[in-house]
XYZ file of C-alpha atoms in Angstrom:
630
model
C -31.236 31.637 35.251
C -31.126 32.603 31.494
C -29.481 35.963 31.469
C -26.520 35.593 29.897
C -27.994 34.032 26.829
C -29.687 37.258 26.775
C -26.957 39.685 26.480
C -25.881 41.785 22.866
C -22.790 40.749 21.171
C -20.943 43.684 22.388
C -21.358 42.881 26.031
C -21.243 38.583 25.629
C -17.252 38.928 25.250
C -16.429 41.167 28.940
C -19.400 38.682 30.741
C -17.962 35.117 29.255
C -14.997 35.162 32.330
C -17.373 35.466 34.749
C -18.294 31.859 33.509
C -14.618 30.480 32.873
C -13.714 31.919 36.068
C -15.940 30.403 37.990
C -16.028 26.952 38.525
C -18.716 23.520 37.753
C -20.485 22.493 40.950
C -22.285 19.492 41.634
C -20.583 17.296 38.758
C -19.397 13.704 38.591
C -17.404 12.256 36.244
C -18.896 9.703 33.984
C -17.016 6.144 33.433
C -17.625 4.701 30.231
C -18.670 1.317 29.606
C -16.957 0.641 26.746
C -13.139 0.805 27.118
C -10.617 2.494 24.376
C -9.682 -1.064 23.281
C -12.926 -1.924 22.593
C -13.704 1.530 21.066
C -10.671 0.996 18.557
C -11.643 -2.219 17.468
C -14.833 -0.640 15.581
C -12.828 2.652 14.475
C -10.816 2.227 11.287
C -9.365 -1.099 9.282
C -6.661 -1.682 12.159
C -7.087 -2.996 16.059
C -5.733 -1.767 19.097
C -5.916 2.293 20.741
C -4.368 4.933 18.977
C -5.756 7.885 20.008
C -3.239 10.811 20.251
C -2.880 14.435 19.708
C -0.215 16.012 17.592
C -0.276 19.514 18.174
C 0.982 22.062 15.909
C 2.304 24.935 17.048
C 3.916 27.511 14.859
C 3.392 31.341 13.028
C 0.468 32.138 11.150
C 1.082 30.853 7.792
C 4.259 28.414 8.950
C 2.632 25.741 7.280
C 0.415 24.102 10.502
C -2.900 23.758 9.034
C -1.251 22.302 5.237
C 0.559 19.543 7.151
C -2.403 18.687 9.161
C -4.736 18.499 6.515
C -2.321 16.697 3.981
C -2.090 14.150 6.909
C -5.059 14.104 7.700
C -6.117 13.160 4.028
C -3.288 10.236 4.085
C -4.451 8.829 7.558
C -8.367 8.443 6.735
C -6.802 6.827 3.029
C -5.357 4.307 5.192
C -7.635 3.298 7.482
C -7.189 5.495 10.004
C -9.788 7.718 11.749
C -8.234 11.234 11.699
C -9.384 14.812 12.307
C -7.771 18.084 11.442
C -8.596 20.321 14.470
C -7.949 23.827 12.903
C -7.407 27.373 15.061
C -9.875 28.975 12.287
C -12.197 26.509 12.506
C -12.390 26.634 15.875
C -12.672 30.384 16.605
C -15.964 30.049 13.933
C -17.403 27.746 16.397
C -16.842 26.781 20.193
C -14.708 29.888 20.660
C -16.335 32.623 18.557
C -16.964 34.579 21.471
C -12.855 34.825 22.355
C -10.611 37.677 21.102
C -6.915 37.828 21.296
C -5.929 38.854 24.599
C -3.418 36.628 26.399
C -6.689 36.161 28.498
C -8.275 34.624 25.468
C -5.672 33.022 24.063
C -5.628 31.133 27.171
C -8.908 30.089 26.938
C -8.969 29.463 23.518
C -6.276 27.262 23.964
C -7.750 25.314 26.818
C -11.003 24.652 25.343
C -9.362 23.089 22.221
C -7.169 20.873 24.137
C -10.387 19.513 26.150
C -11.875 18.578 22.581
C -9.226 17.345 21.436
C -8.945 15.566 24.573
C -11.832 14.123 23.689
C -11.101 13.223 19.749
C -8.467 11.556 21.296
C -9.982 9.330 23.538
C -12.591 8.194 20.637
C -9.754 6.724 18.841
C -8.693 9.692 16.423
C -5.650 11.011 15.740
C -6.165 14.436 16.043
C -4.538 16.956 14.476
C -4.706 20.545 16.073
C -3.061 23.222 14.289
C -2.854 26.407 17.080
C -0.537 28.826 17.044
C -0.914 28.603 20.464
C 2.587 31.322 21.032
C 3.007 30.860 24.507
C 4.749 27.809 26.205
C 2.140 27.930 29.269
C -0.841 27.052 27.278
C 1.101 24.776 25.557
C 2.199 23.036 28.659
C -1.524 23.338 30.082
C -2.764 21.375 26.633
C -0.085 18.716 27.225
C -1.234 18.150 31.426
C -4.978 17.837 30.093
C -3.672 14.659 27.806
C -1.485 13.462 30.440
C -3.911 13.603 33.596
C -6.351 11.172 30.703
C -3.485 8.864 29.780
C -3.527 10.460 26.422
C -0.516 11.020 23.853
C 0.229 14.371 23.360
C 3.072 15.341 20.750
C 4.145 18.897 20.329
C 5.385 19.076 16.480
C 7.130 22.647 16.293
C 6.545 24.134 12.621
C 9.828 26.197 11.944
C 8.952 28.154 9.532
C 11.203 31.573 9.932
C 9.161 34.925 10.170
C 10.434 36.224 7.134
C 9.155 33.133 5.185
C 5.717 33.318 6.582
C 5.556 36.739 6.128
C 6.512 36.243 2.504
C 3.940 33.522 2.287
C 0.707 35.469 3.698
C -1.848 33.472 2.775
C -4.537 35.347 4.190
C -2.648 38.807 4.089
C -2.750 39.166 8.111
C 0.998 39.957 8.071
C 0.372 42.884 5.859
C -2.515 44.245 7.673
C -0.682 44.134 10.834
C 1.872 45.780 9.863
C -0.589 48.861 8.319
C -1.827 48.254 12.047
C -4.944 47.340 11.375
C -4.641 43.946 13.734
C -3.069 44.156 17.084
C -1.547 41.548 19.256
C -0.229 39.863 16.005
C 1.902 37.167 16.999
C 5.076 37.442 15.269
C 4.831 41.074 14.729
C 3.877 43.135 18.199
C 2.950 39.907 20.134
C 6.054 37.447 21.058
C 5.864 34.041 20.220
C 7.883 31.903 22.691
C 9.690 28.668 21.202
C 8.817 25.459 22.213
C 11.895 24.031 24.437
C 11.447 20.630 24.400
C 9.014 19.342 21.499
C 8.613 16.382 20.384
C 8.951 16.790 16.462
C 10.197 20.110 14.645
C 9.361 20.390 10.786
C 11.519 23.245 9.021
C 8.839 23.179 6.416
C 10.219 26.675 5.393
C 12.731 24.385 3.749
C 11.650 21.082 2.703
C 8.600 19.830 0.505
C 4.877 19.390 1.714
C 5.453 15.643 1.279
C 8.720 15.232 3.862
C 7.408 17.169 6.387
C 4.069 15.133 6.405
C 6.987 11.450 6.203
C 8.801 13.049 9.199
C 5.105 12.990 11.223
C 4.247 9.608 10.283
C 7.640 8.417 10.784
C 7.820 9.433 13.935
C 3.944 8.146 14.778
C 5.634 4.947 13.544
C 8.343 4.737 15.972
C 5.921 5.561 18.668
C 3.653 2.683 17.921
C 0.766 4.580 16.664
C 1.066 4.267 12.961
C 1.354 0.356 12.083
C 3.369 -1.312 10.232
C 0.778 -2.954 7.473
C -0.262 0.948 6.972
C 3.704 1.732 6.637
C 4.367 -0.578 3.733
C 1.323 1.182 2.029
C 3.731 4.306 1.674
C 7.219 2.309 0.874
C 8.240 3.130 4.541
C 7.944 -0.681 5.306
C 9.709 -1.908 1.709
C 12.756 -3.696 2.739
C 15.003 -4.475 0.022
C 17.679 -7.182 0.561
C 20.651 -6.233 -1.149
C 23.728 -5.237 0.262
C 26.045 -2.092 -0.730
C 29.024 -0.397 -0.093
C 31.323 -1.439 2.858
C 28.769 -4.234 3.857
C 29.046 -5.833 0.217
C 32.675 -6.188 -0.003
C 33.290 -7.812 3.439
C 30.297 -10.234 2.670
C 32.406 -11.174 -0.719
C 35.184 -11.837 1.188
C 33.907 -14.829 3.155
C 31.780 -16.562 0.559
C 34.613 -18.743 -0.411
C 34.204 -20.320 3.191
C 30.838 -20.789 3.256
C 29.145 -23.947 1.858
C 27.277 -23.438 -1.075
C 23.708 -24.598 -1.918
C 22.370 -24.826 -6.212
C 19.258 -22.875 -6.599
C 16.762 -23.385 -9.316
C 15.341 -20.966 -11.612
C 12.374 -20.837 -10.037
C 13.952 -20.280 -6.727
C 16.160 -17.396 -8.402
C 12.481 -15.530 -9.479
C 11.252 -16.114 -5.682
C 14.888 -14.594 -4.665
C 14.296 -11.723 -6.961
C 10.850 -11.509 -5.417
C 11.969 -11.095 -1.604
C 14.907 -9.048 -2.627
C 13.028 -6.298 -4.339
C 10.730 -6.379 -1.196
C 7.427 -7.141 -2.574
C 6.847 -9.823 0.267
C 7.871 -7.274 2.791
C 8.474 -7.697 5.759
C 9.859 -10.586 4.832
C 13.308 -10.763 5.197
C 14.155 -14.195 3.810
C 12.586 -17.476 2.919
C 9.663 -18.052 5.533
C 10.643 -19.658 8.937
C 8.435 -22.930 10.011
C 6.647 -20.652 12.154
C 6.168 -17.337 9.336
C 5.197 -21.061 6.924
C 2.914 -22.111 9.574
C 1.304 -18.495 9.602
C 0.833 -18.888 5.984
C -0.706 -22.199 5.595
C -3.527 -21.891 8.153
C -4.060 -18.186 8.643
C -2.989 -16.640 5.379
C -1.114 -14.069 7.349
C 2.301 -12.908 8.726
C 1.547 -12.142 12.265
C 4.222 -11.335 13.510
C 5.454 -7.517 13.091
C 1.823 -7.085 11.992
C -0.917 -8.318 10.190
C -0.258 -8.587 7.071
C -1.984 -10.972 3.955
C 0.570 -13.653 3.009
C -1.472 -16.313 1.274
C 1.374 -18.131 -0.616
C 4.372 -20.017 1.177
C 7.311 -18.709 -0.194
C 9.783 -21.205 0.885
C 13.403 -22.732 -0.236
C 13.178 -26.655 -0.720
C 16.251 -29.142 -0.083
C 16.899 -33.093 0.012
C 17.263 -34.366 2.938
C 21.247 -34.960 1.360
C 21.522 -31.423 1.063
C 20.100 -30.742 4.625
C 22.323 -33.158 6.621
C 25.609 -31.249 4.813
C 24.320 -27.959 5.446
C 22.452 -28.047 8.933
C 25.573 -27.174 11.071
C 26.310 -23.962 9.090
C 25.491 -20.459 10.407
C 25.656 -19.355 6.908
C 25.139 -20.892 3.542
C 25.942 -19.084 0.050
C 23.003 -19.543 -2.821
C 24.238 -19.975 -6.342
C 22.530 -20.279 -9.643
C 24.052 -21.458 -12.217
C 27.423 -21.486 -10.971
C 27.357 -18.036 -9.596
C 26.591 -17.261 -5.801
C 23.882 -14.578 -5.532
C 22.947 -14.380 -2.138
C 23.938 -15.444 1.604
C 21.014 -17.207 3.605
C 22.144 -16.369 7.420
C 20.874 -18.354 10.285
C 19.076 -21.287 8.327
C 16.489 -23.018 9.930
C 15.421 -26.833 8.750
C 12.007 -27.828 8.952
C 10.356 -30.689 7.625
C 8.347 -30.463 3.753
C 5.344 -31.886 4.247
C 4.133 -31.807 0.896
C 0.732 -33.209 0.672
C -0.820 -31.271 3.602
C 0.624 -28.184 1.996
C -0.935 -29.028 -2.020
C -4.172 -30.180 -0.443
C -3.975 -26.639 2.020
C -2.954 -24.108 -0.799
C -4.306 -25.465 -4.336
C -6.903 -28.020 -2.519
C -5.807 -30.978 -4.331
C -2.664 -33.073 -4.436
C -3.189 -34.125 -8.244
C -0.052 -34.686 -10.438
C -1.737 -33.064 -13.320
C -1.629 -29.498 -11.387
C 1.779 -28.241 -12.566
C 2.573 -26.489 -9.403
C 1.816 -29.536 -7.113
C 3.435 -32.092 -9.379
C 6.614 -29.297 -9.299
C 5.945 -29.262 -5.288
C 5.596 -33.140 -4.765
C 8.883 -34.062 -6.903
C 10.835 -30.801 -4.315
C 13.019 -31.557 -1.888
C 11.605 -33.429 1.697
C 12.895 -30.288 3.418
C 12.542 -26.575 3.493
C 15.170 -23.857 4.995
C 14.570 -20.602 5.952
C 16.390 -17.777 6.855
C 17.241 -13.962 6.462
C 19.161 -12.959 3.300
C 21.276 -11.015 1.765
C 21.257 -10.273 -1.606
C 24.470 -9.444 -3.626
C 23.126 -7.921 -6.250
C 20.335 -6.904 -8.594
C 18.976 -10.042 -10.707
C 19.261 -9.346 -14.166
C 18.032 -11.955 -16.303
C 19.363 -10.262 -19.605
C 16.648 -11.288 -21.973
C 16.092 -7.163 -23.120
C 13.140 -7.024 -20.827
C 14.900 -5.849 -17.475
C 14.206 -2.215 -18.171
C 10.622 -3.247 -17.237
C 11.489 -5.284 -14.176
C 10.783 -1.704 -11.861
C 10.871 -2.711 -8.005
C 8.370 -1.536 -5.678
C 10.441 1.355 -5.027
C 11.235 2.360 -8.795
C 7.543 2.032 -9.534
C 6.663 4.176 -6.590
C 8.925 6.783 -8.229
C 7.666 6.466 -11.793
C 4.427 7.016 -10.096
C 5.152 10.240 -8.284
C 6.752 11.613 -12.025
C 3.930 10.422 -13.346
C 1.700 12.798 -11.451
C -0.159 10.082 -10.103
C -3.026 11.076 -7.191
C -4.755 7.487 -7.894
C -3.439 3.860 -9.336
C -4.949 1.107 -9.666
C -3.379 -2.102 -10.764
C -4.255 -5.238 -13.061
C -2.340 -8.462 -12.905
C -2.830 -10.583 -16.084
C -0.357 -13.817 -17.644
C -2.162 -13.805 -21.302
C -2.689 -10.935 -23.894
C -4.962 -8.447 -23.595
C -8.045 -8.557 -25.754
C -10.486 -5.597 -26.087
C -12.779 -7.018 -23.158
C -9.931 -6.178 -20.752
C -9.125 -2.936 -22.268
C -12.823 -2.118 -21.794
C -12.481 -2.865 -17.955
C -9.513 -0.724 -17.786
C -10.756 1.797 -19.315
C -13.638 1.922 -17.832
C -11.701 1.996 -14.352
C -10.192 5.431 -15.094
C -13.160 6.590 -16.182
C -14.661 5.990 -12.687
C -11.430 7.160 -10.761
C -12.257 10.769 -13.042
C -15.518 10.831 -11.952
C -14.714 10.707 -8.321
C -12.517 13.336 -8.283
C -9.245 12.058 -9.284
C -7.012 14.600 -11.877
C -4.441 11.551 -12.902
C -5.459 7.767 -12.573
C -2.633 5.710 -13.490
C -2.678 2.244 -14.645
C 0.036 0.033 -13.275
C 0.158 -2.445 -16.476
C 1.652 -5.552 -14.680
C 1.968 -8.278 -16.100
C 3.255 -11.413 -14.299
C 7.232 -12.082 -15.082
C 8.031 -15.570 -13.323
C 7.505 -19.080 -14.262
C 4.253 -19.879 -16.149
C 2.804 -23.687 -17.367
C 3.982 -24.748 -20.507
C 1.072 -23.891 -23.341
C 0.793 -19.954 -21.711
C 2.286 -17.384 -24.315
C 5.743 -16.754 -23.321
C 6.569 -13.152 -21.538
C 8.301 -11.874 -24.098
C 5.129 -12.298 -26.769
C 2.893 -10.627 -24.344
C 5.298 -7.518 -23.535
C 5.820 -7.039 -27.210
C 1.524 -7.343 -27.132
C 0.877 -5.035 -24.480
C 3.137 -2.574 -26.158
C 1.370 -2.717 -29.344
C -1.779 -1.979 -27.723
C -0.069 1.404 -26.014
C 1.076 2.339 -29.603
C -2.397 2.034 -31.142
C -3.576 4.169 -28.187
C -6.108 1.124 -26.933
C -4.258 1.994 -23.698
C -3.963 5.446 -22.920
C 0.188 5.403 -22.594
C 0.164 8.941 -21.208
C -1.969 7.170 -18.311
C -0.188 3.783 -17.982
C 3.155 2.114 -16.448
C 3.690 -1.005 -18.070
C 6.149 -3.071 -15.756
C 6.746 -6.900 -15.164
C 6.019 -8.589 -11.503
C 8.836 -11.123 -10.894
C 6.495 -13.458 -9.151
C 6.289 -17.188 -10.473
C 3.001 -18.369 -11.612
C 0.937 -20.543 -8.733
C -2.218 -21.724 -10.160
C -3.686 -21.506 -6.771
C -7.296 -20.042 -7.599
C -8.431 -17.501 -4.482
C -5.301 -18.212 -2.491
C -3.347 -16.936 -5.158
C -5.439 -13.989 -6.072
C -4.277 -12.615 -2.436
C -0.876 -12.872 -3.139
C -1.560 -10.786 -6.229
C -2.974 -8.269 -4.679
C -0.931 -7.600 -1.638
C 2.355 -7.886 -3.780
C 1.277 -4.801 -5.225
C 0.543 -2.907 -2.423
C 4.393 -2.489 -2.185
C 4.219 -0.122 -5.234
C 1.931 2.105 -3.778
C -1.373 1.133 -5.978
C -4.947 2.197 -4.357
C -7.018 0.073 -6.488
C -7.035 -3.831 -7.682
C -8.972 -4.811 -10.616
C -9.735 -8.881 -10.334
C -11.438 -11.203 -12.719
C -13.055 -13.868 -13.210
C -11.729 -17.162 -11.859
C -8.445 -15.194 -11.382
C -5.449 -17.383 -11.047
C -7.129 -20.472 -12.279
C -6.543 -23.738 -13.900
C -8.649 -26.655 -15.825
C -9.477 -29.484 -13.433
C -6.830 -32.270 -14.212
C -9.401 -34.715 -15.585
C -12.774 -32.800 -16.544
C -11.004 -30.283 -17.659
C -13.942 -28.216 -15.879
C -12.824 -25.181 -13.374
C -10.666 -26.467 -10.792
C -12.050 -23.225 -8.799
C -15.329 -21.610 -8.642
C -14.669 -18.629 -11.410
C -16.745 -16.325 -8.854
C -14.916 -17.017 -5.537
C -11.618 -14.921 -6.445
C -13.341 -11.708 -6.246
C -15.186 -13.101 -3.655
C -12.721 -13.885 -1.631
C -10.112 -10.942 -2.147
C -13.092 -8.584 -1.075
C -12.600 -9.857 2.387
C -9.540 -11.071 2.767
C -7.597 -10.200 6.113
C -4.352 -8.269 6.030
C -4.787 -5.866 2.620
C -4.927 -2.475 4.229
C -6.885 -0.088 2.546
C -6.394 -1.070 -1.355
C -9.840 -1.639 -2.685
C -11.089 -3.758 -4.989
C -12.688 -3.198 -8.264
C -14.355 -6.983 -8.866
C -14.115 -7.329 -13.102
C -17.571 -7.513 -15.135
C -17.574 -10.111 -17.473
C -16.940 -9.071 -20.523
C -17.916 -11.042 -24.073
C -17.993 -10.684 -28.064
C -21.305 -9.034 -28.505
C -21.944 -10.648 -32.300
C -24.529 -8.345 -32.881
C -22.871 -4.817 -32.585
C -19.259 -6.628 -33.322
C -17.325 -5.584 -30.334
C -16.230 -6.599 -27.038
C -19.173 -5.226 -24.222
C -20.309 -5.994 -20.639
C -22.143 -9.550 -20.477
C -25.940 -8.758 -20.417
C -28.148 -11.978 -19.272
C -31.325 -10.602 -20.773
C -29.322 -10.638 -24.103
C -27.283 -13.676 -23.811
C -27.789 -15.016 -26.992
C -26.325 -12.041 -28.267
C -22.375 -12.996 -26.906
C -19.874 -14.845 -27.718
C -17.428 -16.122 -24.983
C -13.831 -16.376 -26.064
C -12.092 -18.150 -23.594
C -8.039 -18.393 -23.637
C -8.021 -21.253 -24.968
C -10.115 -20.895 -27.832
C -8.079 -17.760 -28.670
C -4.817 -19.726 -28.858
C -6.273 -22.679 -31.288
C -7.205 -19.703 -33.860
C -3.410 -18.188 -33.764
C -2.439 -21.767 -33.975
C -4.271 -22.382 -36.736
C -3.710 -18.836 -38.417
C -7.302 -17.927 -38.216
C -8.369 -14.544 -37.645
C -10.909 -13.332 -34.173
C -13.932 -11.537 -34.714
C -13.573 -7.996 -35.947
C -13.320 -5.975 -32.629
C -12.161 -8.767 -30.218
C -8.614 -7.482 -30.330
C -6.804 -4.733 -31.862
C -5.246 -5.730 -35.390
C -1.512 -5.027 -34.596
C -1.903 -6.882 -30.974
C -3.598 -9.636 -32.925
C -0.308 -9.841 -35.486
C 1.888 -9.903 -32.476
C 0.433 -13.330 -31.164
C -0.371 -14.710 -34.567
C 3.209 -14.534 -35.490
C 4.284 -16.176 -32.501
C 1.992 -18.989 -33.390
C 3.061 -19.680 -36.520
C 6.888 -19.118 -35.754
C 6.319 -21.855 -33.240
C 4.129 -24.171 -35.670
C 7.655 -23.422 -37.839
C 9.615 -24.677 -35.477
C 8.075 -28.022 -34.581
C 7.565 -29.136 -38.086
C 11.056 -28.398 -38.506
C-alpha cells in the first residue's frame, strides 16, 4: 500500500506513530562479510577499529555542535575518519517530520542513535551533538551501542543556562521567552542532568581549544585516539628533564653513581631526546627499539611511528665491563654530569652491518661511517633523565625553541597552517622561490596564516659546510631584506647532528618535526646527500628522497610538498623553476660551486642571492682565507 506517502504535510506528523509504533515483520538481520578490522584497515592513515560515538548532550547553545565540529575538523586532519552528527542537521533530514513533544523527542533521539549506530560501525568516530534533555533517551542511545558492541561516551556540555542564554546564537532563548516556541528546553521544558557521563566539558568556562584536548585526551586513554596521532598535537612530546623535588634528590646521589664521558656529538643527540623530538623515546634506543630501526625504520612498540636513524650511545668494550653491573650511570661532558641513564642495557656495535644498512656503504671517506667505524664496539641504552636544559652559550640559544616552545610561538603566531624546510647551507633565491611559492599555495587553499618554520639544522656538520653561526646570521639577513616574509616565518635551529644518510635521513627530518606541530614538509633534491667517496658523483639518487619520504611508513598525516628544481635562468637573470624545453637557458649552481666563488671573492650572478645574504657568506670566506694564510 502507498497511502501514507500520499498524505498533506499537516496530517504526515499525527499518522508517522502509527508507523514507529508498530513494529518490522518478516526481517532478518544481515551479517557482513567484511569484519570491522578489516573495514578499519581501508578507513583513515591508522589500523585497527575505532568506531565510537561521543554523544553530546547539553542546552541549546552550550557549545555541543562547536566542539564537535572543531573535532571533527582535527580528527579528519589526522587521519581519522570523523563525522559531526548535528541535531539541526538531522531534523532537516531523516527526522523532518518530528516536532518537539517528549513523543518526538523520543523518536528523534532513537533514530539518530541507530545512524550513528551505524557511522560507528563503518569505522567513524561520530560525533552527535543532541540536546537530547532527558536521561531515558539518553540511556536508550547508549543500549543501541552496547547491544552492537559499540563505544558509546556521553560527554556532558556544562554550559550554565544563564551563559547560553547570554550566548543565543540563533536567538531561540529570546523567542521563547516572548513565547513564541514552546517546550523550550531550559526554559518551560526540564532538562535532566546526566548522572553518570563519561566526560563533562564546562566550556562556559574554558577555551574552544581545551575543551576539544579534554575529548581527545580522554579518546586517548580509551585507546581510540593513537599515539602517532597524539604526538601530532604535543600530547605525546615527552621531555626528559627533571624539576622540582625530583631534581634535587636525583643530585643527591650522582656522587655515587659511576660516571661515563660523553662526546659532543653525543651531548647534541642528548639535547635531541631531551627536548622530545624523538618522542616516544625515552632514552638512547634499546637493542630491540635499534633493531626496529635498522630493518623496519620504525618504533613499534607504543605505536608506529617513523624512526629511520639509530640514535644510540657508543662505549669500549673497557668502558662496558666497568659499567655493566650498575643500575644507574651519570653522563658528563666535559667534566660536568648532565644526565642519569637508568637501567642500561649493553648490546653489541656491530658497525659494518649498521653503515652498510643506514648510509649503504661502509667507506672511510663517508664522514659519518668513518666517525661510526672508529666508535666504541658497544652501545648502551636506557631511559634518561635530563638535569637540565643544554645551553651551548655560543649567542644562538635563543633560537634553540623545543618542540613545545615552537608549538607556542606557533599558536601566537596565529598559525592555522605550517609547513617546514630543513636546510644545512645558505639560502639562495631558488629556495626562497620554493618557499614562497609554498605560502602562496597554502593561501590559495584556504589558509588565513601559513607559517614558515625556518629550521635550519644545529648539530654536527662535515668539515667544508658553512658553520651555523654564518648561516643564522644569513638567514637573518634575508628576513631583514624582506626575501622572507618575517611577519610569516619562525626561524629556529634543530639540534639534530648532521647524518649524510641520503633517503634514510630525509625521514628523520621529517618526522623530527612533526613534534612542533608542522602540517607540511618541503624536500629537495637529493636531500641529505653526499659526493660518492671516489667519483665524487651522487652517493644517492638526487630523486629518491622525495621519493621515498612520500611513502614512508610512520609520518601521520604531515604531507609533503616534493621541491621543483630550481636554476639561474641566464636569460631573464634570476633564479626560476627548471624548464627542460629551455634548458639551455639555466645555469645550475650547485653548493659547491657557490663556496669556490666566496672563496675566491667573486661575486654570483645578479639575482642568485640577495646582496646583503651574499656579504654575509663572502665575509666569512675571506675571514677564513685570513686566517689560514696567517
Amino acid at each position: 500500500m502507498t497511502w501514507q506517502f500520499e498524505l498533506s504535510n499537516s496530517n504526515l506528523r499525527s499518522n508517522v506513530h502509527l508507523l514507529k509504533n508498530s513494529r518490522a515483520t518478516n526481517v532478518t538481520p544481515q551479517s557482513h562479510r567484511v569484519t570491522r578490522e578489516q573495514r578499519a584497515n581501508s578507513l583513515g592513515k591508522y589500523q585497527n577499529f575505532r568506531g565510537c560515538t561521543i554523544w553530546f548532550t547539553g542546552l541549546s547553545g552550550s557549545g555541543k555542535t562547536t566542539i564537535s565540529f572543531a573535532l571533527e575538523q582535527i580528527l579528519c586532519s589526522l587521519g581519522l575518519p570523523a563525522y559531526g552528527l548535528d541535531g539541526d542537521n538531522m531534523r532537516h533530514g531523516i527526522c523532518s517530520n518530528l516536532g518537539f513533544s517528549e513523543e518526538d523527542r523520543q523518536e528523534n533521539i532513537r533514530r539518530a542513535a541507530e545512524v550513528s549506530k551505524l557511522f560507528a560501525d563503518m569505522g567513524a568516530i561520530t560525533l552527535a551533538s543532541f540536546i537530547s534533555p532527558f536521561e531515558s533517551d539518553r540511556l536508550m542511545a547508549r543500549r543501541i551501542h552496547e547491544d552492537a558492541s559499540l563505544p558509546f561516551i556521553e560527554c556532558y556540555i556544562d554550559t550554565p543556562l544563564e551563559v547560553c542564554e547570554q550566548r543565543d546564537p540563533k536567538g531561540l532563548y529570546r523567542r521563547a521567552r516572548m513565547g513564541k516556541i514552546p517546550d523550550f528546553t531550559g526554559i518551560d521544558s526540564a532538562y535532566e542532568v546526566p548522572t553518570n557521563p563519561e566526560l563533562v566539558i564546562h566550556a562556559g568556562e574554558h577555551s574552544l581549544s581545551r575543551c576539544v584536548q579534554k575529548v581527545l585526551q580522554y579518546l586517548y586513554e580509551v585507546g581510540i585516539f593513537p599515539q602517532e596521532a597524539l604526538l601530532h598535537l604535543g600530547g605525546g612530546i615527552r621531555e626528559l628533564f627533571v624539576t622540582g623535588a625530583e631534581l634535587a634528590s636525583l643530585r643527591l646521589c650522582l656522587d655515587s653513581l659511576p660516571t661515563l664521558a660523553i662526546s659532543r656529538i653525543d651531548l647534541q643527540w642528548l639535547q635531541v631526546l631531551a627536548e622530545g623530538w624523538a618522542s616516544p623515546l625515552t632514552g638512547w634506543m634499546t637493542e630491540k627499539q635499534y633493531l626496529q630501526t635498522l630493518h623496519f625504520n620504525q618504533l613499534m612498540d607504543e605505536c608506529r611511528i617513523n624512526q629511520s636513524v639509530p640514535i644510540v650511545l657508543p662505549l669500549s668494550t673497557e668502558k662496558k665491563e666497568r659499567l655493566e653491573n650498575a643500575s644507574s650511570i651519570a653522563l658528563a661532558y666535559d667534566g660536568r654530569i648532565v644526565a642519569v641513564l637508568n637501567d642500561p642495557e649493553f648490546y653489541a656495535h656491530r658497525k659494518e652491518e649498521r653503515c652498510c644498512r643506514q648510509f649503504g656503504t661502509c667507506h672511510t671517506g663517508h664522514p659519518t661511517v668513518k666517525m661510526i667505524l672508529e666508535s666504541g664496539d658497544w652501545l648502551v641504552g636506557g631511559s634518561l633523565k635530563v638535569l637540565e636544559r643544554i645551553k651551548w652559550n655560543d649567542g644562538l640559544d635563543k633560537y634553540r625553541l623545543t618542540p613545545m616552545e615552537i608549538r607556542q610561538r606557533l599558536v601566537e603566531m596565529g598559525a592555522d597552517a605550517v609547513f617546514a624546510f630543513q636546510l644545512r647551507n645558505p639560502i639562495h633565491n631558488g629556495h626562497a622561490l620554493l618557499m614562497n611559492d609554498t605560502k602562496e599555495k597554502l593561501l590559495s587553499l584556504g589558509f588565513k596564516k601559513p607559517v614558515l618554520l625556518l629550521h635550519p639544522l644545529g648539530g654536527w656538520t662535515k668539515e667544508d659546510d658553512v658553520p651555523l653561526a654564518v648561516r643564522i646570521e644569513q638567514h637573518l639577513a634575508l628576513l631583514e631584506d624582506k626575501i622572507l616574509d618575517p611577519e610569516n616565518t619562525l626561524l629556529a635551529i634543530f639540534p639534530s647532528p648532521m647524518l649524510y644518510a641520503g633517503p634514510t635521513e630525509v625521514q628523520w627530518h621529517a618526522r623530527a618535526r612533526i613534534a612542533a606541530g608542522i602540517h607540511y614538509y618541503i624536500v629537495g633534491r637529493d636531500p641529505a646527500g653526499i659526493q660518492h667517496p671516489d667519483t665524487g658523483d651522487y652517493l644517492y639518487d638526487p630523486s629518491h628522497g622525495s621519493k621515498v619520504l612520500s611513502f614512508a611508513p610512520g609520518m601521520g598525516s604531515v604531507e609533503i610538498l616534493p621541491f621543483k628544481v630550481a636554476a639561474y635562468n641566464k636569460t631573464t637573470k634570476r633564479m626560476e623553476y627548471f624548464d627542460q624545453d629551455r634548458k639551455d637557458d639555466f645555469d645550475f649552481i650547485s653548493g659547491t660551486r657557490m663556496r669556490q666563488l666566496a672563496k675566491k671573492g667573486e661575486q654570483p650572478p645578479d639575482g642568485f642571492m640577495a646582496p646583503k645574504a651574499w656579504r654575509v657568506l663572502a665575509n666569512y670566506y675571506s675571514n677564513l682565507q685570513e686566517k689560514r694564510s696567517c
